[in-house]
Coordinates of C-alpha atoms in Angstrom, one line a residue:
M170 CA 0.6 -6.7 -9.7
L171 CA 3.2 -7.9 -12.2
S172 CA 5.8 -8.7 -9.6
A173 CA 3.3 -10.5 -7.4
T174 CA 2.6 -13.1 -10.1
R175 CA 5.9 -14.6 -9.0
T176 CA 4.8 -15.0 -5.3
R177 CA 3.0 -17.7 -3.3
I178 CA -0.1 -15.5 -3.3
A179 CA -0.6 -15.7 -7.1
P180 CA -2.1 -19.3 -7.3
I181 CA -4.4 -18.4 -4.4
A182 CA -5.6 -15.3 -6.0
Y183 CA -6.2 -17.0 -9.4
A184 CA -8.2 -19.8 -7.8
L185 CA -10.3 -17.4 -5.8
A186 CA -11.0 -15.4 -9.0
E187 CA -12.3 -18.6 -10.7
F188 CA -14.4 -19.3 -7.6
L189 CA -16.1 -15.9 -8.2
G190 CA -17.6 -17.2 -11.4
A191 CA -16.9 -17.6 -15.1
G192 CA -17.1 -14.9 -17.7
A193 CA -14.7 -13.6 -20.3
V194 CA -15.0 -10.0 -19.1
G195 CA -12.0 -8.9 -17.1
S196 CA -8.3 -9.2 -17.6
V197 CA -6.3 -10.7 -14.8
V198 CA -2.5 -10.1 -14.6
G199 CA -0.7 -13.3 -15.6
C200 CA -3.8 -15.0 -17.1
Q201 CA -4.2 -15.1 -20.8
Q202 CA -7.9 -15.8 -20.6
R203 CA -10.2 -13.2 -19.3
L204 CA -12.2 -14.0 -16.2
S205 CA -15.4 -12.6 -14.6
L206 CA -15.4 -8.9 -13.7
A207 CA -15.6 -9.9 -10.0
G208 CA -12.7 -12.3 -10.4
A209 CA -10.6 -9.6 -12.1
L210 CA -11.3 -7.1 -9.4
Y211 CA -10.5 -9.5 -6.6
A212 CA -7.3 -11.1 -8.1
N213 CA -5.7 -8.0 -9.4
A214 CA -6.2 -6.0 -6.2
R215 CA -5.1 -8.9 -4.0
L216 CA -1.9 -9.3 -6.0
A217 CA -1.3 -5.5 -6.2
N218 CA -1.2 -5.3 -2.4
C219 CA 0.2 -8.7 -1.3
M220 CA 3.9 -7.7 -1.4
D221 CA 3.4 -4.3 0.4
L222 CA 5.3 -2.8 -2.5
D223 CA 2.3 -0.6 -3.6
E224 CA 2.2 3.1 -2.8
T225 CA 1.0 4.1 0.7
F226 CA -1.0 7.1 1.9
P227 CA 0.6 8.7 5.0
V228 CA -1.8 7.2 7.5
G229 CA -0.7 3.7 6.6
H230 CA -3.5 2.8 4.2
H231 CA -3.2 1.1 0.8
F232 CA -6.2 2.2 -1.3
G233 CA -4.4 3.2 -4.5
V234 CA -4.6 -0.5 -5.6
A235 CA -8.4 -0.3 -5.5
A236 CA -8.5 2.8 -7.6
V237 CA -6.2 1.4 -10.2
V238 CA -7.7 -2.1 -10.3
A239 CA -11.3 -0.9 -10.4
A240 CA -10.5 1.7 -13.1
L241 CA -8.8 -1.0 -15.3
A242 CA -11.6 -3.5 -14.8
L243 CA -14.5 -1.2 -15.3
A244 CA -12.9 0.7 -18.2
E245 CA -12.3 -2.7 -19.9
A246 CA -15.9 -3.8 -19.4
R247 CA -17.3 -0.5 -20.6
K248 CA -14.8 0.0 -23.4
A249 CA -13.8 3.3 -21.9
T250 CA -11.1 5.6 -23.3
G251 CA -7.8 6.3 -21.5
S252 CA -9.1 9.7 -20.5
Q253 CA -12.2 8.3 -18.9
L254 CA -10.0 5.7 -17.0
L255 CA -7.8 8.5 -15.8
S256 CA -10.7 10.6 -14.5
A257 CA -12.2 7.6 -12.7
L258 CA -8.8 6.7 -11.1
I259 CA -8.4 10.2 -9.8
A260 CA -11.9 10.3 -8.4
G261 CA -11.4 7.0 -6.7
Y262 CA -8.0 8.0 -5.2
E263 CA -9.4 11.3 -3.9
L264 CA -12.3 9.6 -2.2
G265 CA -10.1 7.0 -0.7
G266 CA -7.6 9.6 0.5
R267 CA -10.3 11.6 2.2
V268 CA -11.7 8.6 4.0
A269 CA -8.1 7.6 5.0
S270 CA -7.4 11.1 6.3
A271 CA -10.6 11.1 8.3
C272 CA -9.6 7.8 9.9
G273 CA -6.2 9.2 10.7
A274 CA -3.2 7.1 11.8
P275 CA -3.7 4.0 13.8
L276 CA -2.0 5.5 16.9
F277 CA -2.2 8.6 19.0
L278 CA -0.6 10.4 21.9
K279 CA -2.0 9.7 25.4
D280 CA -0.4 11.3 28.4
G281 CA 2.7 12.0 26.2
C282 CA 3.0 8.3 25.2
V283 CA 2.4 6.7 21.8
T284 CA -0.6 4.5 22.0
G285 CA -2.3 2.2 19.4
C286 CA -6.0 2.2 18.7
G287 CA -8.1 -0.5 20.3
L288 CA -9.9 -1.1 17.1
Y289 CA -8.8 0.2 13.7
S290 CA -9.7 -0.3 10.0
C291 CA -7.5 -0.1 7.0
S292 CA -10.4 -1.4 4.8
A293 CA -12.7 1.5 4.5
S294 CA -10.5 3.7 2.3
V295 CA -10.0 0.7 0.0
V296 CA -13.7 0.1 -0.4
F297 CA -14.4 3.8 -1.0
A298 CA -11.6 4.2 -3.5
A299 CA -13.2 1.4 -5.6
A300 CA -16.6 2.9 -5.1
G301 CA -15.4 6.3 -6.2
V302 CA -14.1 4.8 -9.5
A303 CA -17.4 3.1 -10.2
I304 CA -19.4 6.2 -9.5
Q305 CA -17.3 8.1 -12.0
L306 CA -17.1 5.5 -14.7
E307 CA -20.8 4.6 -14.4
H308 CA -21.9 8.3 -14.5
Q309 CA -23.9 8.0 -11.4
N310 CA -25.9 11.2 -10.4
E311 CA -25.8 12.5 -6.9
T312 CA -28.8 10.5 -5.7
L313 CA -27.4 7.2 -7.0
A314 CA -23.9 8.0 -5.7
R315 CA -25.2 8.6 -2.2
Q316 CA -26.7 5.1 -2.2
T317 CA -23.5 3.7 -3.5
L318 CA -21.6 5.3 -0.6
G319 CA -24.1 4.0 1.9
I320 CA -23.9 0.5 0.6
A321 CA -20.1 0.7 0.4
G322 CA -20.0 1.7 4.1
S323 CA -22.3 -1.1 5.3
N324 CA -20.2 -3.7 3.3
T325 CA -16.9 -2.4 4.6
P326 CA -15.0 -5.3 6.4
V327 CA -14.7 -5.2 10.2
P328 CA -11.7 -3.2 11.7
A329 CA -9.3 -6.2 11.9
S330 CA -6.0 -4.2 11.7
T331 CA -5.2 -4.3 15.4
K332 CA -5.9 -8.1 15.6
W333 CA -3.7 -8.7 12.7
A334 CA -0.9 -6.5 14.0
E335 CA -0.6 -8.5 17.3
S336 CA -0.4 -11.9 15.5
P337 CA 3.0 -13.6 16.2
D338 CA 3.2 -14.9 12.6
L339 CA 1.5 -12.3 10.4
P340 CA -1.0 -14.1 8.2
D341 CA -1.8 -13.6 4.5
C342 CA -5.1 -11.9 5.1
K343 CA -3.1 -8.8 6.1
Y344 CA -4.6 -5.7 7.7
A345 CA -7.2 -5.8 4.9
D346 CA -7.9 -8.1 2.0
A347 CA -7.5 -5.5 -0.8
G348 CA -9.2 -7.8 -3.2
W349 CA -12.3 -8.3 -1.2
A350 CA -12.5 -4.6 -0.3
T351 CA -12.1 -3.5 -3.9
L352 CA -14.9 -5.9 -4.9
A353 CA -17.1 -4.5 -2.1
G354 CA -16.7 -1.0 -3.5
V355 CA -17.7 -1.9 -7.1
F356 CA -20.4 -4.2 -5.7
A357 CA -21.9 -1.3 -3.9
A358 CA -22.2 0.8 -7.1
R359 CA -23.8 -2.1 -9.0
S360 CA -26.2 -2.7 -6.1
A361 CA -27.3 0.9 -6.2
A362 CA -27.7 0.9 -9.9
L363 CA -30.0 -2.0 -9.6
G364 CA -32.2 -0.2 -7.1
A365 CA -30.8 -1.2 -3.7
T366 CA -30.6 1.4 -1.0
G367 CA -28.0 2.1 1.6
F368 CA -27.4 4.5 4.5
D369 CA -27.6 7.9 2.9
T370 CA -25.9 9.5 5.9
I371 CA -23.1 6.9 6.2
F372 CA -20.5 9.4 7.4
D373 CA -22.8 11.3 9.8
G374 CA -23.5 11.1 13.5
A375 CA -22.1 9.2 16.4
H376 CA -22.4 5.9 14.5
G377 CA -20.9 7.0 11.2
L378 CA -18.4 5.1 9.2
I379 CA -15.3 6.8 10.6
K380 CA -16.4 6.0 14.2
M381 CA -17.2 2.4 13.1
S382 CA -13.7 2.1 11.7
G383 CA -12.2 2.7 15.1
T384 CA -11.5 6.4 15.0
E385 CA -13.0 8.0 18.1
C386 CA -13.2 11.5 16.7
F387 CA -12.2 13.3 13.5
D388 CA -12.1 16.7 11.9
S389 CA -14.8 16.7 9.2
D390 CA -12.5 19.0 7.2
T391 CA -10.3 16.0 6.5
L392 CA -13.2 14.4 4.8
V393 CA -15.0 17.2 3.0
G394 CA -12.8 20.3 3.2
G395 CA -10.9 21.9 0.3
F396 CA -12.6 20.3 -2.6
G397 CA -11.0 21.5 -5.8
S398 CA -7.9 22.9 -4.0
R399 CA -6.6 20.1 -1.8
W400 CA -5.7 17.0 -3.6
M401 CA -4.9 13.6 -2.0
L402 CA -2.7 12.7 -5.0
S403 CA -0.2 15.3 -3.7
D404 CA 0.5 13.1 -0.6
I405 CA 1.2 9.8 -2.3
T406 CA 4.3 8.1 -0.8
Y407 CA 6.0 5.7 -3.2
K408 CA 7.8 2.6 -1.9
P409 CA 11.3 1.6 -2.9
W410 CA 11.2 -1.6 -0.9
P411 CA 8.6 -4.4 -0.4
T412 CA 8.1 -3.7 3.3
C413 CA 5.7 -1.8 5.5
R414 CA 5.9 1.9 4.9
W415 CA 6.7 2.6 8.5
T416 CA 10.0 0.7 8.0
H417 CA 11.0 2.9 5.1
Q418 CA 12.5 5.7 7.3
P419 CA 14.9 3.3 8.9
L420 CA 15.7 1.8 5.5
T421 CA 16.3 5.3 4.1
A422 CA 18.7 6.1 6.9
L423 CA 20.4 2.8 6.2
A424 CA 20.6 3.6 2.5
K425 CA 22.2 7.0 3.3
A426 CA 24.8 5.2 5.5
T427 CA 25.7 2.6 3.0
A428 CA 26.1 5.3 0.3
M429 CA 29.0 6.8 2.3
T430 CA 31.4 3.9 1.8
N431 CA 31.7 0.3 0.4
I432 CA 30.5 -2.1 3.1
D433 CA 31.3 -5.8 3.2
P434 CA 28.3 -7.5 4.9
Q435 CA 30.7 -10.2 6.3
Q436 CA 32.6 -7.6 8.2
I437 CA 29.6 -6.1 10.0
E438 CA 29.6 -6.5 13.7
R439 CA 26.2 -5.0 14.4
V440 CA 23.5 -2.8 12.9
I441 CA 21.6 -0.5 15.2
I442 CA 18.3 1.0 14.0
G443 CA 17.0 3.9 16.1
T444 CA 13.3 4.5 15.7
N445 CA 10.1 5.3 17.5
V446 CA 8.6 3.2 20.2
W447 CA 5.9 1.9 18.0
L448 CA 8.4 0.3 15.6
C449 CA 10.0 -1.5 18.6
T450 CA 7.1 -3.9 18.8
P451 CA 7.5 -7.6 18.0
R452 CA 6.3 -7.6 14.4
F453 CA 8.9 -5.0 13.5
T454 CA 11.8 -6.3 15.6
N455 CA 11.3 -10.0 14.6
P456 CA 14.8 -11.4 13.7
A457 CA 13.3 -14.7 12.4
P458 CA 10.1 -14.0 10.4
R459 CA 8.5 -17.3 9.3
T460 CA 5.7 -16.1 7.0
F461 CA 5.3 -14.2 3.7
C462 CA 3.8 -11.2 5.5
S463 CA 6.1 -11.3 8.5
R464 CA 9.1 -10.7 6.2
Q465 CA 7.3 -7.5 5.0
F466 CA 7.3 -6.1 8.5
S467 CA 10.6 -7.4 10.0
I468 CA 13.2 -4.6 10.1
P469 CA 16.0 -7.1 10.7
H470 CA 14.9 -9.0 7.5
A471 CA 14.7 -5.8 5.5
V472 CA 18.1 -4.6 6.6
A473 CA 19.6 -8.0 5.7
M474 CA 18.0 -7.9 2.2
A475 CA 19.3 -4.4 1.6
L476 CA 22.8 -5.0 2.8
L477 CA 23.1 -8.3 0.8
G478 CA 21.9 -6.5 -2.3
V479 CA 18.9 -8.8 -2.9
P480 CA 16.9 -7.3 -5.9
V481 CA 13.7 -5.6 -4.9
G482 CA 10.9 -8.0 -5.8
P483 CA 9.5 -11.4 -4.9
E484 CA 13.0 -12.6 -3.9
W485 CA 12.9 -10.4 -0.8
L486 CA 9.9 -12.2 0.5
D487 CA 10.7 -15.8 -0.6
E488 CA 10.8 -18.4 2.2
A489 CA 14.2 -19.5 0.7
Q490 CA 15.7 -16.5 2.5
D491 CA 15.0 -18.2 5.8
K492 CA 17.3 -21.1 4.9
D493 CA 20.2 -18.8 3.8
H494 CA 22.9 -18.7 6.5
N495 CA 24.1 -15.3 5.4
V496 CA 20.6 -13.9 5.7
S497 CA 20.0 -15.5 9.1
A498 CA 23.3 -14.3 10.5
L499 CA 22.8 -10.8 9.3
R500 CA 19.3 -10.6 10.7
Q501 CA 20.6 -11.6 14.1
K502 CA 23.1 -8.7 14.0
V503 CA 20.3 -6.1 13.7
C504 CA 19.2 -4.3 16.9
V505 CA 16.0 -2.2 16.7
E506 CA 16.0 0.2 19.6
N507 CA 13.9 3.2 20.8
W508 CA 15.5 6.5 19.8
A509 CA 14.1 9.3 21.8
P510 CA 14.1 12.0 19.0
A511 CA 11.9 9.6 16.9
N512 CA 9.1 9.6 19.4
G513 CA 7.9 13.1 18.5
F514 CA 6.6 12.0 15.1
L515 CA 3.0 12.4 16.1
N516 CA 3.7 16.1 16.6
H517 CA 4.0 16.4 12.9
V518 CA 0.5 15.2 11.9
V519 CA -1.1 17.2 9.1
R520 CA -4.8 16.7 8.4
G521 CA -4.7 13.2 10.0
Q522 CA -1.5 12.3 8.0
V523 CA 1.9 11.3 9.6
R524 CA 4.7 13.2 7.9
N525 CA 8.1 13.3 9.8
M526 CA 9.2 10.0 11.2
P527 CA 12.9 10.4 12.3
A528 CA 15.1 7.3 12.2
R529 CA 18.8 6.6 12.5
A530 CA 20.9 3.7 11.2
T531 CA 24.4 2.8 12.7
I532 CA 26.6 0.2 11.1
A533 CA 29.3 -1.0 13.4
M534 CA 32.1 -2.8 11.6
R535 CA 34.5 -5.4 13.1
D536 CA 37.4 -3.1 12.8
G537 CA 35.7 -0.5 15.0
T538 CA 34.5 1.7 12.2
R539 CA 31.0 3.2 12.7
I540 CA 28.9 4.5 9.8
E541 CA 25.9 6.5 10.8
A542 CA 23.1 8.4 9.1
E543 CA 19.7 9.9 10.1
T544 CA 16.6 11.0 8.3
E545 CA 13.2 12.5 9.0
F546 CA 11.5 11.3 5.8
A547 CA 11.6 8.2 3.7
L548 CA 12.6 7.9 0.1
G549 CA 9.4 8.3 -1.9
D550 CA 7.9 10.9 0.5
P551 CA 6.6 13.9 -1.5
W552 CA 7.3 16.6 1.1
T553 CA 11.0 17.2 0.6
R554 CA 13.1 17.6 -2.6
E555 CA 15.6 15.0 -1.3
T556 CA 13.0 12.2 -1.0
A557 CA 10.3 13.0 -3.5
Y558 CA 9.9 10.6 -6.4
S559 CA 10.0 12.0 -9.9
D560 CA 8.4 10.4 -13.0
K561 CA 11.9 9.0 -13.7
D562 CA 12.1 7.3 -10.2
V563 CA 8.6 5.8 -10.7
I564 CA 9.6 4.5 -14.2
E565 CA 12.8 3.0 -12.9
K566 CA 10.9 1.2 -10.1
F567 CA 8.5 -0.2 -12.7
Q568 CA 11.3 -1.4 -14.9
V569 CA 13.0 -3.2 -12.0
V570 CA 10.1 -4.9 -10.3
S571 CA 7.7 -5.6 -13.2
G572 CA 9.8 -8.5 -14.6
L573 CA 9.0 -7.3 -18.1
S574 CA 11.5 -7.1 -20.9
R575 CA 12.8 -3.6 -21.5
S576 CA 10.8 -3.2 -24.7
R577 CA 7.5 -4.4 -23.1
A578 CA 8.1 -2.3 -20.1
N579 CA 8.7 0.8 -22.2
H580 CA 5.5 0.1 -24.2
V581 CA 3.5 0.2 -21.0
I582 CA 5.3 3.3 -19.8
E583 CA 4.7 5.2 -23.0
T584 CA 1.0 4.2 -23.0
V585 CA 0.5 5.3 -19.4
L586 CA 2.4 8.6 -19.9
H587 CA -0.1 9.4 -22.7
I588 CA -3.1 7.6 -21.3
E589 CA -5.4 10.6 -21.8
A590 CA -4.9 10.2 -25.6
Q591 CA -5.6 6.5 -25.8
P592 CA -8.9 5.4 -27.5
N593 CA -8.9 2.4 -25.2
I594 CA -6.8 0.6 -22.6
E595 CA -6.1 -2.7 -24.4
P596 CA -2.4 -1.9 -24.9
I597 CA -2.0 -2.1 -21.1
L598 CA -4.4 -5.0 -20.6
S599 CA -2.8 -7.2 -23.2
I600 CA 0.6 -7.0 -21.5
L601 CA -0.9 -7.6 -18.1
R602 CA -2.6 -10.8 -19.4
D603 CA 0.6 -12.0 -21.1
A604 CA 2.9 -11.4 -18.1

């Protein structure tokens, strides 16, 4: 959220928050005056996801923003303790993760080939993560919670992910408007509390939510199995770079290659990225991205940013990069090609989640030197010791991308690390407002 206040999306999010009505109830990052609860939910979630720098669940969904934003907004409105916020956040993330796992990845194997879904939704998990937070913080009983889930399902946005992915210039609406989806989840809880009813079997039958989201069939165990023993939080993948998570395996291979020796970008002849066939589609191979979101999905752009040492943050996605000759020249040197060993990644699906995604990066220098590295996992993946993020790694990311002074960043860090002991969450909210 903090980093996104310095992007082109910030004034849009603020204006839409004001459009949702007046009311000094909810804190919005970068706004000293509180806005309406609906405005805070929308703006904060939209900003949290707009850079694609937020954590990702290993089916390609971004619902963590909904859990965090809804927990902050509702805890502020209800004057909840830090412990209550934490419990609600966990409940929301777990519900979102189970819905995401049930939806599965937006691609599958057909006759041995990787195939994308005809329709697919990244929105449902976001809506339900927010709804889960509201159910917990508003102490809904089973009967009321069932109505909340039903209303949340009926208000989930249409499965627009496939339409978005095929756009030549990726638009700001993204695969899901995280702000709108977060608002829909909390709206469902408020509706149920006021007496409205929804589908009390929203996940059941041939026309249940998962099928409506574009998933033809799913294992119900991914949705309801292992309660109390299998935690979605264990599968969080953290992002070092503001790009689509699927590009992080190639970027991790690149990082391993550049760590082997000092590389002068001016002396690079060519960079070859070996990856799966799905990442060889136009939105990922685009050497001249023209929109804010296109830069988040272009592997040539990400490679150029990494090799030129551009700081992770809004600068990566700024349109000024398109006018920089060094950036344009380096983008054109990047070749994204299908690498056969990478195409077996769908053989490593665990409970609907994609794990191993092999990638290779080769840097060919003008003097004939070739530096090459491979990886099966991305930095931030929790399943290997080499890539898993520790608390230290998460803290360092926050210190870099937040834009806060060291002292203010440390204040947030200390508060969050001891959130369960906080009588309220104002120490966090005050810094968000003043950012």
